[in-house]
mmCIF file of C-alpha atoms in Angstrom:
data_model
loop_
_atom_site.group_PDB
_atom_site.id
_atom_site.type_symbol
_atom_site.label_atom_id
_atom_site.label_comp_id
_atom_site.label_asym_id
_atom_site.label_seq_id
_atom_site.Cartn_x
_atom_site.Cartn_y
_atom_site.Cartn_z
ATOM 1 C CA MET A 1 115.645 93.233 128.506
ATOM 2 C CA SER A 2 118.559 93.164 126.087
ATOM 3 C CA LEU A 3 120.192 96.253 124.636
ATOM 4 C CA ARG A 4 118.976 95.280 121.163
ATOM 5 C CA VAL A 5 115.358 95.187 122.302
ATOM 6 C CA ARG A 6 115.645 98.457 124.202
ATOM 7 C CA LEU A 7 117.191 100.288 121.251
ATOM 8 C CA THR A 8 114.577 98.859 118.887
ATOM 9 C CA LEU A 9 111.713 99.883 121.162
ATOM 10 C CA LEU A 10 113.218 103.321 121.655
ATOM 11 C CA TYR A 11 113.535 103.932 117.913
ATOM 12 C CA ALA A 12 110.026 102.623 117.209
ATOM 13 C CA SER A 13 108.560 104.697 120.060
ATOM 14 C CA LEU A 14 110.234 107.889 118.874
ATOM 15 C CA LEU A 15 109.031 107.350 115.329
ATOM 16 C CA GLY A 16 105.561 106.394 116.537
ATOM 17 C CA GLY A 17 105.319 109.463 118.751
ATOM 18 C CA THR A 18 106.398 111.682 115.851
ATOM 19 C CA LEU A 19 103.827 110.086 113.531
ATOM 20 C CA LEU A 20 101.063 110.411 116.113
ATOM 21 C CA LEU A 21 101.905 114.081 116.650
ATOM 22 C CA PHE A 22 101.947 114.681 112.897
ATOM 23 C CA GLY A 23 98.662 112.788 112.536
ATOM 24 C CA ALA A 24 97.065 114.866 115.281
ATOM 25 C CA LEU A 25 98.150 118.058 113.522
ATOM 26 C CA VAL A 26 96.784 116.809 110.191
ATOM 27 C CA TYR A 27 93.507 115.761 111.827
ATOM 28 C CA THR A 28 93.127 119.132 113.543
ATOM 29 C CA PHE A 29 93.929 121.041 110.352
ATOM 30 C CA VAL A 30 91.448 119.018 108.265
ATOM 31 C CA ASN A 31 88.807 119.454 110.958
ATOM 32 C CA LEU A 32 89.278 123.228 110.946
ATOM 33 C CA VAL A 33 89.108 123.356 107.144
ATOM 34 C CA LEU A 34 85.915 121.280 107.081
ATOM 35 C CA LEU A 35 84.252 123.415 109.743
ATOM 36 C CA GLU A 36 85.284 126.579 107.933
ATOM 37 C CA ARG A 37 83.730 125.201 104.747
ATOM 38 C CA VAL A 38 80.534 124.288 106.589
ATOM 39 C CA ASP A 39 80.355 127.742 108.209
ATOM 40 C CA SER A 40 80.804 129.338 104.795
ATOM 41 C CA MET A 41 77.919 127.294 103.353
ATOM 42 C CA ILE A 42 75.691 128.152 106.306
ATOM 43 C CA THR A 43 76.526 131.856 106.001
ATOM 44 C CA THR A 44 75.700 131.776 102.290
ATOM 45 C CA GLN A 45 72.366 130.122 103.059
ATOM 46 C CA ALA A 46 71.627 132.726 105.735
ATOM 47 C CA ARG A 47 72.131 135.479 103.185
ATOM 48 C CA ALA A 48 69.551 133.759 100.985
ATOM 49 C CA VAL A 49 67.005 133.343 103.796
ATOM 50 C CA LEU A 50 67.200 136.827 105.330
ATOM 51 C CA PRO A 51 65.744 138.706 102.299
ATOM 52 C CA ALA A 52 62.734 136.356 102.388
ATOM 53 C CA LEU A 53 61.908 137.296 105.996
ATOM 54 C CA ARG A 54 59.367 140.075 106.096
ATOM 55 C CA VAL A 55 57.423 141.605 108.928
ATOM 56 C CA ASN A 56 53.961 143.099 108.433
ATOM 57 C CA SER A 57 52.647 146.266 109.979
ATOM 58 C CA SER A 58 51.505 144.441 113.110
ATOM 59 C CA GLY A 59 55.003 143.134 113.721
ATOM 60 C CA ASP A 60 54.207 139.538 112.775
ATOM 61 C CA TYR A 61 56.162 137.449 110.342
ATOM 62 C CA ASP A 62 54.957 137.156 106.800
ATOM 63 C CA PHE A 63 56.060 133.691 105.749
ATOM 64 C CA GLN A 64 54.589 133.825 102.259
ATOM 65 C CA ALA A 65 58.030 134.214 100.728
ATOM 66 C CA LEU A 66 59.385 131.335 102.809
ATOM 67 C CA VAL A 67 56.707 128.847 101.798
ATOM 68 C CA ASP A 68 58.322 128.208 98.436
ATOM 69 C CA PHE A 69 61.877 128.688 99.685
ATOM 70 C CA GLU A 70 64.010 125.569 99.551
ATOM 71 C CA PRO A 71 67.550 125.325 100.957
ATOM 72 C CA SER A 72 70.346 124.830 98.460
ATOM 73 C CA HIS A 73 71.126 121.434 99.970
ATOM 74 C CA ASN A 74 69.030 118.823 101.744
ATOM 75 C CA THR A 75 71.417 118.887 104.725
ATOM 76 C CA ILE A 76 70.526 122.533 105.433
ATOM 77 C CA PHE A 77 67.870 123.277 108.075
ATOM 78 C CA PHE A 78 66.500 126.606 109.245
ATOM 79 C CA GLN A 79 64.078 127.853 111.868
ATOM 80 C CA VAL A 80 62.518 131.210 112.698
ATOM 81 C CA TRP A 81 61.703 131.812 116.367
ATOM 82 C CA GLY A 82 59.688 134.664 117.828
ATOM 83 C CA ASN A 83 60.604 136.828 120.784
ATOM 84 C CA ASP A 84 58.539 134.491 122.933
ATOM 85 C CA ARG A 85 60.858 131.667 121.781
ATOM 86 C CA ARG A 86 58.048 129.910 119.958
ATOM 87 C CA LEU A 87 58.771 128.339 116.598
ATOM 88 C CA GLN A 88 57.194 130.424 113.833
ATOM 89 C CA PHE A 89 58.502 128.653 110.752
ATOM 90 C CA GLY A 90 60.981 125.928 109.967
ATOM 91 C CA ARG A 91 62.375 123.521 107.442
ATOM 92 C CA PRO A 92 62.057 120.585 107.569
ATOM 93 C CA VAL A 93 58.483 120.727 108.723
ATOM 94 C CA GLY A 94 57.861 118.912 111.993
ATOM 95 C CA TRP A 95 61.248 119.696 113.519
ATOM 96 C CA GLN A 96 60.044 121.305 116.739
ATOM 97 C CA GLN A 97 63.238 121.202 118.788
ATOM 98 C CA ALA A 98 65.592 124.156 118.481
ATOM 99 C CA LEU A 99 68.595 123.485 116.291
ATOM 100 C CA ASP A 100 70.751 125.062 118.985
ATOM 101 C CA PRO A 101 69.000 125.571 122.353
ATOM 102 C CA LEU A 102 72.022 127.435 123.742
ATOM 103 C CA GLY A 103 72.087 129.881 120.855
ATOM 104 C CA LEU A 104 68.326 130.382 121.094
ATOM 105 C CA GLU A 105 68.606 131.087 124.804
ATOM 106 C CA THR A 106 71.433 133.611 124.451
ATOM 107 C CA GLY A 107 69.941 135.218 121.360
ATOM 108 C CA ARG A 108 73.267 136.431 120.009
ATOM 109 C CA THR A 109 75.131 135.770 116.781
ATOM 110 C CA MET A 110 77.163 132.593 117.171
ATOM 111 C CA PHE A 111 78.227 129.327 115.547
ATOM 112 C CA ASN A 112 77.878 126.154 117.566
ATOM 113 C CA SER A 113 78.088 122.403 116.985
ATOM 114 C CA THR A 114 75.436 120.488 118.861
ATOM 115 C CA PHE A 115 72.953 117.618 118.678
ATOM 116 C CA SER A 116 69.323 118.216 117.842
ATOM 117 C CA GLN A 117 66.848 115.325 117.704
ATOM 118 C CA GLY A 118 69.782 112.934 117.550
ATOM 119 C CA VAL A 119 71.396 114.701 114.591
ATOM 120 C CA HIS A 120 74.830 116.310 114.823
ATOM 121 C CA VAL A 121 74.449 119.806 113.377
ATOM 122 C CA ARG A 122 76.464 122.960 112.973
ATOM 123 C CA VAL A 123 74.201 125.921 113.721
ATOM 124 C CA LEU A 124 74.395 129.639 113.062
ATOM 125 C CA THR A 125 72.183 131.727 115.344
ATOM 126 C CA LEU A 126 71.223 135.210 114.122
ATOM 127 C CA PRO A 127 69.081 137.672 116.092
ATOM 128 C CA LEU A 128 66.441 139.356 113.924
ATOM 129 C CA VAL A 129 66.201 143.085 114.545
ATOM 130 C CA THR A 130 64.145 145.787 112.815
ATOM 131 C CA ARG A 131 63.723 149.472 113.501
ATOM 132 C CA ARG A 132 61.146 148.589 116.109
ATOM 133 C CA GLY A 133 63.608 146.350 117.915
ATOM 134 C CA PRO A 134 64.222 142.597 118.195
ATOM 135 C CA ILE A 135 61.572 140.463 116.501
ATOM 136 C CA GLY A 136 63.022 136.967 116.870
ATOM 137 C CA VAL A 137 65.875 134.637 116.133
ATOM 138 C CA LEU A 138 66.906 132.834 112.959
ATOM 139 C CA GLN A 139 68.788 129.548 113.223
ATOM 140 C CA ILE A 140 70.353 127.854 110.218
ATOM 141 C CA GLY A 141 71.996 124.474 110.633
ATOM 142 C CA MET A 142 73.769 121.894 108.550
ATOM 143 C CA ASN A 143 73.938 118.156 109.125
ATOM 144 C CA LEU A 144 77.509 117.195 110.073
ATOM 145 C CA GLY A 145 77.050 113.501 109.263
ATOM 146 C CA LEU A 146 79.350 113.646 106.247
ATOM 147 C CA VAL A 147 81.930 115.661 108.192
ATOM 148 C CA ASP A 148 81.837 113.164 111.057
ATOM 149 C CA THR A 149 82.282 110.268 108.631
ATOM 150 C CA THR A 150 85.231 112.031 107.009
ATOM 151 C CA GLN A 151 86.830 112.652 110.391
ATOM 152 C CA THR A 152 86.322 109.025 111.447
ATOM 153 C CA VAL A 153 87.828 107.672 108.229
ATOM 154 C CA LEU A 154 90.741 110.119 108.450
ATOM 155 C CA ALA A 155 91.442 109.183 112.078
ATOM 156 C CA SER A 156 91.313 105.466 111.218
ATOM 157 C CA VAL A 157 93.694 105.909 108.289
ATOM 158 C CA LEU A 158 96.145 107.977 110.349
ATOM 159 C CA ILE A 159 96.138 105.454 113.202
ATOM 160 C CA PHE A 160 96.549 102.549 110.776
ATOM 161 C CA LEU A 161 99.463 104.264 109.039
ATOM 162 C CA ALA A 162 101.065 105.050 112.402
ATOM 163 C CA VAL A 163 100.786 101.424 113.559
ATOM 164 C CA VAL A 164 102.116 100.042 110.268
ATOM 165 C CA SER A 165 104.946 102.580 110.240
ATOM 166 C CA MET A 166 105.887 101.684 113.815
ATOM 167 C CA ALA A 167 105.937 97.981 112.929
ATOM 168 C CA LEU A 168 108.125 98.607 109.875
ATOM 169 C CA ALA A 169 110.334 100.944 111.904
ATOM 170 C CA ALA A 170 110.741 98.262 114.568
ATOM 171 C CA MET A 171 111.773 95.706 111.928
ATOM 172 C CA ILE A 172 114.239 98.080 110.262
ATOM 173 C CA ALA A 173 115.585 99.235 113.626
ATOM 174 C CA SER A 174 116.057 95.619 114.698
ATOM 175 C CA LEU A 175 118.106 94.895 111.561
ATOM 176 C CA ILE A 176 120.196 98.049 112.004
ATOM 177 C CA VAL A 177 120.781 97.451 115.708
ATOM 178 C CA ASN A 178 121.686 93.791 115.152
ATOM 179 C CA ARG A 179 124.158 94.794 112.478
ATOM 180 C CA ALA A 180 125.636 97.563 114.611
ATOM 181 C CA LEU A 181 125.963 95.346 117.681
ATOM 182 C CA ALA A 182 127.193 92.262 115.839
ATOM 183 C CA PRO A 183 130.893 93.125 116.489
ATOM 184 C CA LEU A 184 130.098 93.622 120.168
ATOM 185 C CA ALA A 185 128.390 90.221 120.360
ATOM 186 C CA ALA A 186 131.362 88.600 118.642
ATOM 187 C CA ALA A 187 133.765 90.394 120.978
ATOM 188 C CA THR A 188 131.773 89.208 123.993
ATOM 189 C CA GLN A 189 131.869 85.618 122.763
ATOM 190 C CA ILE A 190 135.612 85.700 122.115
ATOM 191 C CA ALA A 191 136.305 87.415 125.434
ATOM 192 C CA THR A 192 134.329 84.695 127.203
ATOM 193 C CA THR A 193 136.329 82.024 125.381
ATOM 194 C CA ILE A 194 139.623 83.687 126.345
ATOM 195 C CA THR A 195 138.549 83.888 129.978
ATOM 196 C CA ARG A 196 137.538 80.242 130.125
ATOM 197 C CA ALA A 197 140.680 79.010 128.336
ATOM 198 C CA ASP A 198 143.032 81.279 130.287
ATOM 199 C CA ASP A 199 144.736 82.064 126.975
ATOM 200 C CA LEU A 200 145.966 85.640 127.151
ATOM 201 C CA SER A 201 147.680 85.377 123.789
ATOM 202 C CA ARG A 202 144.418 85.513 121.889
ATOM 203 C CA ARG A 203 143.013 88.817 120.650
ATOM 204 C CA ILE A 204 139.602 89.981 119.510
ATOM 205 C CA PRO A 205 139.577 90.697 115.746
ATOM 206 C CA GLN A 206 139.110 94.343 114.823
ATOM 207 C CA ARG A 207 137.397 95.710 111.742
ATOM 208 C CA GLU A 208 139.476 97.842 109.445
ATOM 209 C CA GLY A 209 138.467 101.432 108.813
ATOM 210 C CA ALA A 210 136.344 101.686 111.969
ATOM 211 C CA ALA A 211 138.713 103.590 114.211
ATOM 212 C CA GLU A 212 136.024 106.119 115.108
ATOM 213 C CA ASP A 213 133.575 103.397 116.096
ATOM 214 C CA GLU A 214 132.938 103.144 119.850
ATOM 215 C CA ILE A 215 132.826 99.345 119.603
ATOM 216 C CA TYR A 216 136.178 99.382 117.785
ATOM 217 C CA GLN A 217 137.635 101.532 120.560
ATOM 218 C CA LEU A 218 136.221 99.179 123.202
ATOM 219 C CA ILE A 219 137.783 96.140 121.472
ATOM 220 C CA ALA A 220 141.088 97.962 121.087
ATOM 221 C CA ALA A 221 141.079 98.842 124.790
ATOM 222 C CA PHE A 222 140.259 95.237 125.699
ATOM 223 C CA ASN A 223 143.047 93.915 123.470
ATOM 224 C CA GLU A 224 145.450 96.391 125.034
ATOM 225 C CA THR A 225 144.408 95.149 128.480
ATOM 226 C CA LEU A 226 145.049 91.554 127.378
ATOM 227 C CA SER A 227 148.499 92.511 126.082
ATOM 228 C CA ARG A 228 149.452 94.146 129.383
ATOM 229 C CA LEU A 229 148.138 91.198 131.350
ATOM 230 C CA GLU A 230 150.119 88.814 129.149
ATOM 231 C CA ASP A 231 153.289 90.876 129.612
ATOM 232 C CA LEU A 232 152.676 91.034 133.348
ATOM 233 C CA PHE A 233 152.268 87.280 133.693
ATOM 234 C CA ALA A 234 155.314 86.676 131.438
ATOM 235 C CA THR A 235 157.397 88.959 133.660
ATOM 236 C CA GLN A 236 156.240 87.195 136.800
#
């Protein structure tokens, strides 16, 4: 593999790695913001549901206030479970599986992202406690379909931009490297010609104003070597 190719690949790889790291940070940040927004909406909905939960004198739920209660958004689900972990009330009707089985089992306040009946949901589990003690568990969930779609689109865009940027970086790096190594290629060609012709009087042309250039210094050293060899052969 030539030096040009190696330098081009190195530059493109460094830029690609930087872009991928930046993309991962952006993806993680957006994901955290979206989840925080979802948690905020679920918490707001929980505050609306809790006042509607009433317990009668026998300790049973009175769902009269919940019958007409509708979530603020059609992606919001909620369930009320008794101490025996039997579903007492829920929206939508017919959803018998727990929104978050783990949260229902532990019975403590927690947020969790899980799958319920094939739907990706973010669930808040709240234990229901009165003066008489625990009376059940409330679970409020939100469909994460839109969040998942946003994450997928964002990941696709970031990967696409990274690939395109790496391709452009490789092209630009190739042009820069070719331009930077052009004097070295010319010097190699001339040095080969001098060697084949056994003409020590020839010298490799040097660019003006490039005294600090490593290639310039290499050519100068090679020309100096040719001069000493020429003087040596002339003396002999």
